[in-house]
Amino acid sequence: GSQDQVEAAFGGLNLITFGGREHIHVRPVTIDIERIELLHDHLMLFFTGFSRNASDIAKEQIKITPYKKKELKMMHSMVNRAVEILNSRWPIEKFGKLLHESWMIKRTLSCKITNNAIDDIYAAARSAGAVGGKLLGAGGGGFMLLFAKPENHVKIRKKLKNLLYVPFKFESLGSQIIF
């Protein structure tokens, strides 16, 4: 559960490796600026309207982790594939498909990660043109990140009109002290 704090501290796109309580290794992922902009242009962020207690979901996940090693290994292997897609000239839609694949696995890790309402939101987004997506954080609510061709964004926003659309930009600087 420390990845959000590490990412906020460092900013940018990073591969973060945790090696126990005392060891965190952050390796910046360098991607061509045009490719980052292309990725950004394909992403949308929505607040699901559902708040949740992330620690309750995390406790459940920790409890069942020994039984989900296959799924976790599959998700882990997707990290290098994602970086490879972003550093290539392959169609960016491959990233969206990988995001969908990872969400399909993540949602099986615990019954608390998703629910019927969240599944309905995701299905509606997909029916309007989203290629992939996932809930951010532990699951159970909060924010949903979607990947879609820019020409489908208006249709998706109309389909999800009851959700709060949240424009965002990538941040490369991380935490700073300002006076």
PDB file of C-alpha atoms in Angstrom:
ATOM      1  CA  GLY A   1       0.000   0.000   0.000  1.00  0.00           C
ATOM      2  CA  SER A   2       2.969   2.389  -0.266  1.00  0.00           C
ATOM      3  CA  GLN A   3       3.031   2.785  -4.056  1.00  0.00           C
ATOM      4  CA  ASP A   4       0.834   5.906  -4.070  1.00  0.00           C
ATOM      5  CA  GLN A   5       3.077   7.728  -1.600  1.00  0.00           C
ATOM      6  CA  VAL A   6       6.237   6.753  -3.507  1.00  0.00           C
ATOM      7  CA  GLU A   7       4.756   7.850  -6.823  1.00  0.00           C
ATOM      8  CA  ALA A   8       3.616  11.179  -5.354  1.00  0.00           C
ATOM      9  CA  ALA A   9       7.076  11.780  -3.912  1.00  0.00           C
ATOM     10  CA  PHE A  10       8.948  11.037  -7.136  1.00  0.00           C
ATOM     11  CA  GLY A  11       6.490  12.041  -9.860  1.00  0.00           C
ATOM     12  CA  GLY A  12       6.750  10.919 -13.457  1.00  0.00           C
ATOM     13  CA  LEU A  13       6.401   7.401 -14.774  1.00  0.00           C
ATOM     14  CA  ASN A  14       8.324   4.907 -12.652  1.00  0.00           C
ATOM     15  CA  LEU A  15       8.866   1.223 -12.096  1.00  0.00           C
ATOM     16  CA  ILE A  16       8.714   0.824  -8.336  1.00  0.00           C
ATOM     17  CA  THR A  17      10.112  -2.311  -6.718  1.00  0.00           C
ATOM     18  CA  PHE A  18       9.439  -3.082  -3.081  1.00  0.00           C
ATOM     19  CA  GLY A  19      11.880  -5.380  -1.310  1.00  0.00           C
ATOM     20  CA  GLY A  20      10.487  -5.632   2.194  1.00  0.00           C
ATOM     21  CA  ARG A  21       9.823  -2.901   4.715  1.00  0.00           C
ATOM     22  CA  GLU A  22      13.106  -1.071   4.247  1.00  0.00           C
ATOM     23  CA  HIS A  23      13.840  -1.265   0.524  1.00  0.00           C
ATOM     24  CA  ILE A  24      12.107   0.675  -2.232  1.00  0.00           C
ATOM     25  CA  HIS A  25      13.736   0.988  -5.650  1.00  0.00           C
ATOM     26  CA  VAL A  26      12.396   3.611  -8.058  1.00  0.00           C
ATOM     27  CA  ARG A  27      13.475   3.391 -11.685  1.00  0.00           C
ATOM     28  CA  PRO A  28      12.219   6.189 -13.943  1.00  0.00           C
ATOM     29  CA  VAL A  29      10.647   5.025 -17.189  1.00  0.00           C
ATOM     30  CA  THR A  30      11.737   7.304 -19.998  1.00  0.00           C
ATOM     31  CA  ILE A  31       9.292   7.559 -22.852  1.00  0.00           C
ATOM     32  CA  ASP A  32       9.365   9.831 -25.875  1.00  0.00           C
ATOM     33  CA  ILE A  33       7.346  13.014 -25.165  1.00  0.00           C
ATOM     34  CA  GLU A  34       5.149  12.501 -28.245  1.00  0.00           C
ATOM     35  CA  ARG A  35       4.314   9.000 -27.039  1.00  0.00           C
ATOM     36  CA  ILE A  36       3.451  10.272 -23.538  1.00  0.00           C
ATOM     37  CA  GLU A  37       1.169  12.886 -25.097  1.00  0.00           C
ATOM     38  CA  LEU A  38      -0.468  10.202 -27.247  1.00  0.00           C
ATOM     39  CA  LEU A  39      -1.065   8.085 -24.136  1.00  0.00           C
ATOM     40  CA  HIS A  40      -2.474  11.086 -22.266  1.00  0.00           C
ATOM     41  CA  ASP A  41      -4.821  11.860 -25.151  1.00  0.00           C
ATOM     42  CA  HIS A  42      -6.280   8.361 -24.846  1.00  0.00           C
ATOM     43  CA  LEU A  43      -6.928   8.461 -21.085  1.00  0.00           C
ATOM     44  CA  MET A  44     -10.008   9.614 -19.195  1.00  0.00           C
ATOM     45  CA  LEU A  45     -10.611   9.743 -15.448  1.00  0.00           C
ATOM     46  CA  PHE A  46     -13.988   9.507 -13.724  1.00  0.00           C
ATOM     47  CA  PHE A  47     -15.024   9.527 -10.075  1.00  0.00           C
ATOM     48  CA  THR A  48     -17.346   6.566  -9.590  1.00  0.00           C
ATOM     49  CA  GLY A  49     -19.287   8.264  -6.815  1.00  0.00           C
ATOM     50  CA  PHE A  50     -18.480   5.408  -4.466  1.00  0.00           C
ATOM     51  CA  SER A  51     -16.145   5.949  -1.567  1.00  0.00           C
ATOM     52  CA  ARG A  52     -14.636   2.984   0.190  1.00  0.00           C
ATOM     53  CA  ASN A  53     -12.249   2.079   2.946  1.00  0.00           C
ATOM     54  CA  ALA A  54      -9.152   1.041   1.005  1.00  0.00           C
ATOM     55  CA  SER A  55      -7.583  -0.569   4.067  1.00  0.00           C
ATOM     56  CA  ASP A  56     -10.539  -2.988   4.376  1.00  0.00           C
ATOM     57  CA  ILE A  57     -10.056  -4.049   0.767  1.00  0.00           C
ATOM     58  CA  ALA A  58      -6.285  -4.316   1.219  1.00  0.00           C
ATOM     59  CA  LYS A  59      -6.746  -6.502   4.345  1.00  0.00           C
ATOM     60  CA  GLU A  60      -8.941  -8.867   2.352  1.00  0.00           C
ATOM     61  CA  GLN A  61      -6.411  -8.964  -0.494  1.00  0.00           C
ATOM     62  CA  ILE A  62      -3.527  -9.683   1.879  1.00  0.00           C
ATOM     63  CA  LYS A  63      -5.504 -12.511   3.468  1.00  0.00           C
ATOM     64  CA  ILE A  64      -6.131 -14.243   0.130  1.00  0.00           C
ATOM     65  CA  THR A  65      -2.795 -13.397  -1.559  1.00  0.00           C
ATOM     66  CA  PRO A  66      -1.341 -16.888  -0.975  1.00  0.00           C
ATOM     67  CA  TYR A  67      -4.228 -18.267  -3.060  1.00  0.00           C
ATOM     68  CA  LYS A  68      -3.832 -15.750  -5.902  1.00  0.00           C
ATOM     69  CA  LYS A  69      -0.161 -16.192  -6.839  1.00  0.00           C
ATOM     70  CA  LYS A  70      -0.958 -17.136 -10.440  1.00  0.00           C
ATOM     71  CA  GLU A  71      -3.039 -13.985 -10.967  1.00  0.00           C
ATOM     72  CA  LEU A  72      -0.456 -11.765  -9.286  1.00  0.00           C
ATOM     73  CA  LYS A  73       2.345 -13.214 -11.444  1.00  0.00           C
ATOM     74  CA  MET A  74       0.255 -12.560 -14.549  1.00  0.00           C
ATOM     75  CA  MET A  75      -0.307  -8.943 -13.516  1.00  0.00           C
ATOM     76  CA  HIS A  76       3.375  -8.509 -12.664  1.00  0.00           C
ATOM     77  CA  SER A  77       4.392  -9.776 -16.108  1.00  0.00           C
ATOM     78  CA  MET A  78       2.183  -7.105 -17.686  1.00  0.00           C
ATOM     79  CA  VAL A  79       4.368  -4.302 -16.320  1.00  0.00           C
ATOM     80  CA  ASN A  80       7.241  -4.966 -18.714  1.00  0.00           C
ATOM     81  CA  ARG A  81       4.789  -5.458 -21.586  1.00  0.00           C
ATOM     82  CA  ALA A  82       3.249  -2.053 -20.827  1.00  0.00           C
ATOM     83  CA  VAL A  83       6.647  -0.334 -20.820  1.00  0.00           C
ATOM     84  CA  GLU A  84       7.557  -2.150 -24.043  1.00  0.00           C
ATOM     85  CA  ILE A  85       4.352  -0.904 -25.702  1.00  0.00           C
ATOM     86  CA  LEU A  86       4.968   2.653 -24.539  1.00  0.00           C
ATOM     87  CA  ASN A  87       8.570   2.596 -25.787  1.00  0.00           C
ATOM     88  CA  SER A  88       7.654   1.165 -29.174  1.00  0.00           C
ATOM     89  CA  ARG A  89       5.919   2.389 -32.286  1.00  0.00           C
ATOM     90  CA  TRP A  90       3.214  -0.237 -31.866  1.00  0.00           C
ATOM     91  CA  PRO A  91      -0.353   1.042 -31.899  1.00  0.00           C
ATOM     92  CA  ILE A  92      -1.081   2.694 -28.554  1.00  0.00           C
ATOM     93  CA  GLU A  93      -4.349   0.723 -28.415  1.00  0.00           C
ATOM     94  CA  LYS A  94      -2.239  -2.277 -27.342  1.00  0.00           C
ATOM     95  CA  PHE A  95      -1.763  -0.441 -24.043  1.00  0.00           C
ATOM     96  CA  GLY A  96      -5.532  -0.063 -23.671  1.00  0.00           C
ATOM     97  CA  LYS A  97      -6.054  -3.760 -24.353  1.00  0.00           C
ATOM     98  CA  LEU A  98      -3.418  -4.617 -21.753  1.00  0.00           C
ATOM     99  CA  LEU A  99      -5.175  -2.334 -19.264  1.00  0.00           C
ATOM    100  CA  HIS A 100      -8.415  -4.232 -19.903  1.00  0.00           C
ATOM    101  CA  GLU A 101      -6.650  -7.563 -19.469  1.00  0.00           C
ATOM    102  CA  SER A 102      -5.117  -6.449 -16.161  1.00  0.00           C
ATOM    103  CA  TRP A 103      -8.511  -5.207 -14.887  1.00  0.00           C
ATOM    104  CA  MET A 104     -10.108  -8.546 -15.726  1.00  0.00           C
ATOM    105  CA  ILE A 105      -7.470 -10.226 -13.552  1.00  0.00           C
ATOM    106  CA  LYS A 106      -7.441  -7.634 -10.736  1.00  0.00           C
ATOM    107  CA  ARG A 107     -11.206  -7.901 -10.256  1.00  0.00           C
ATOM    108  CA  THR A 108     -10.769 -11.607  -9.417  1.00  0.00           C
ATOM    109  CA  LEU A 109      -8.323 -10.938  -6.566  1.00  0.00           C
ATOM    110  CA  SER A 110     -11.085 -10.179  -4.060  1.00  0.00           C
ATOM    111  CA  CYS A 111     -14.866  -9.893  -4.052  1.00  0.00           C
ATOM    112  CA  LYS A 112     -14.393  -6.398  -2.586  1.00  0.00           C
ATOM    113  CA  ILE A 113     -12.537  -4.944  -5.592  1.00  0.00           C
ATOM    114  CA  THR A 114     -15.635  -4.470  -7.725  1.00  0.00           C
ATOM    115  CA  ASN A 115     -19.406  -4.663  -7.490  1.00  0.00           C
ATOM    116  CA  ASN A 116     -22.384  -4.604  -9.858  1.00  0.00           C
ATOM    117  CA  ALA A 117     -22.472  -0.802 -10.057  1.00  0.00           C
ATOM    118  CA  ILE A 118     -18.772  -0.565 -10.932  1.00  0.00           C
ATOM    119  CA  ASP A 119     -19.111  -3.399 -13.439  1.00  0.00           C
ATOM    120  CA  ASP A 120     -22.032  -1.508 -15.025  1.00  0.00           C
ATOM    121  CA  ILE A 121     -19.920   1.660 -15.292  1.00  0.00           C
ATOM    122  CA  TYR A 122     -17.104  -0.259 -16.961  1.00  0.00           C
ATOM    123  CA  ALA A 123     -19.479  -2.055 -19.342  1.00  0.00           C
ATOM    124  CA  ALA A 124     -21.114   1.265 -20.292  1.00  0.00           C
ATOM    125  CA  ALA A 125     -17.715   2.828 -20.993  1.00  0.00           C
ATOM    126  CA  ARG A 126     -16.693  -0.161 -23.103  1.00  0.00           C
ATOM    127  CA  SER A 127     -19.965  -0.057 -25.056  1.00  0.00           C
ATOM    128  CA  ALA A 128     -19.236   3.609 -25.837  1.00  0.00           C
ATOM    129  CA  GLY A 129     -15.756   2.884 -27.158  1.00  0.00           C
ATOM    130  CA  ALA A 130     -13.385   2.459 -24.214  1.00  0.00           C
ATOM    131  CA  VAL A 131     -10.743  -0.144 -25.040  1.00  0.00           C
ATOM    132  CA  GLY A 132      -9.759  -0.753 -21.432  1.00  0.00           C
ATOM    133  CA  GLY A 133      -9.682   0.678 -17.967  1.00  0.00           C
ATOM    134  CA  LYS A 134      -9.424  -0.050 -14.280  1.00  0.00           C
ATOM    135  CA  LEU A 135     -10.271   1.253 -10.878  1.00  0.00           C
ATOM    136  CA  LEU A 136      -7.364   3.094  -9.340  1.00  0.00           C
ATOM    137  CA  GLY A 137      -6.141   2.151  -5.902  1.00  0.00           C
ATOM    138  CA  ALA A 138      -7.453  -0.794  -3.943  1.00  0.00           C
ATOM    139  CA  GLY A 139     -10.792  -0.978  -5.735  1.00  0.00           C
ATOM    140  CA  GLY A 140     -14.339  -0.901  -4.416  1.00  0.00           C
ATOM    141  CA  GLY A 141     -14.904   2.637  -5.690  1.00  0.00           C
ATOM    142  CA  GLY A 142     -12.974   5.831  -6.074  1.00  0.00           C
ATOM    143  CA  PHE A 143     -11.639   6.699  -9.517  1.00  0.00           C
ATOM    144  CA  MET A 144     -11.839   4.775 -12.769  1.00  0.00           C
ATOM    145  CA  LEU A 145      -9.221   5.328 -15.445  1.00  0.00           C
ATOM    146  CA  LEU A 146     -10.354   4.594 -18.990  1.00  0.00           C
ATOM    147  CA  PHE A 147      -8.414   4.208 -22.212  1.00  0.00           C
ATOM    148  CA  ALA A 148     -10.190   5.176 -25.443  1.00  0.00           C
ATOM    149  CA  LYS A 149      -9.497   6.733 -28.799  1.00  0.00           C
ATOM    150  CA  PRO A 150      -9.931  10.513 -28.465  1.00  0.00           C
ATOM    151  CA  GLU A 151     -12.769  10.468 -30.995  1.00  0.00           C
ATOM    152  CA  ASN A 152     -14.778   8.280 -28.561  1.00  0.00           C
ATOM    153  CA  HIS A 153     -14.311  10.540 -25.516  1.00  0.00           C
ATOM    154  CA  VAL A 154     -17.485  12.583 -26.101  1.00  0.00           C
ATOM    155  CA  LYS A 155     -19.582   9.440 -26.501  1.00  0.00           C
ATOM    156  CA  ILE A 156     -18.092   7.958 -23.310  1.00  0.00           C
ATOM    157  CA  ARG A 157     -18.704  11.173 -21.359  1.00  0.00           C
ATOM    158  CA  LYS A 158     -22.338  11.153 -22.495  1.00  0.00           C
ATOM    159  CA  LYS A 159     -22.712   7.503 -21.512  1.00  0.00           C
ATOM    160  CA  LEU A 160     -21.185   8.241 -18.070  1.00  0.00           C
ATOM    161  CA  LYS A 161     -22.905  11.614 -17.648  1.00  0.00           C
ATOM    162  CA  ASN A 162     -23.867  10.817 -14.037  1.00  0.00           C
ATOM    163  CA  LEU A 163     -20.204  10.473 -13.058  1.00  0.00           C
ATOM    164  CA  LEU A 164     -17.772  13.285 -12.397  1.00  0.00           C
ATOM    165  CA  TYR A 165     -15.267  13.569 -15.259  1.00  0.00           C
ATOM    166  CA  VAL A 166     -11.887  14.663 -13.898  1.00  0.00           C
ATOM    167  CA  PRO A 167      -9.432  16.226 -16.345  1.00  0.00           C
ATOM    168  CA  PHE A 168      -5.821  15.517 -15.394  1.00  0.00           C
ATOM    169  CA  LYS A 169      -2.261  15.954 -16.607  1.00  0.00           C
ATOM    170  CA  PHE A 170       0.799  13.830 -15.957  1.00  0.00           C
ATOM    171  CA  GLU A 171       3.160  15.324 -13.387  1.00  0.00           C
ATOM    172  CA  SER A 172       6.877  14.720 -13.703  1.00  0.00           C
ATOM    173  CA  LEU A 173       8.219  16.706 -10.751  1.00  0.00           C
ATOM    174  CA  GLY A 174       6.839  14.890  -7.730  1.00  0.00           C
ATOM    175  CA  SER A 175       6.463  16.472  -4.301  1.00  0.00           C
ATOM    176  CA  GLN A 176       8.099  19.837  -3.743  1.00  0.00           C
ATOM    177  CA  ILE A 177       8.464  22.267  -0.895  1.00  0.00           C
ATOM    178  CA  ILE A 178       7.299  25.723  -1.912  1.00  0.00           C
ATOM    179  CA  PHE A 179       7.291  28.873   0.111  1.00  0.00           C
TER     180      PHE A 179
END
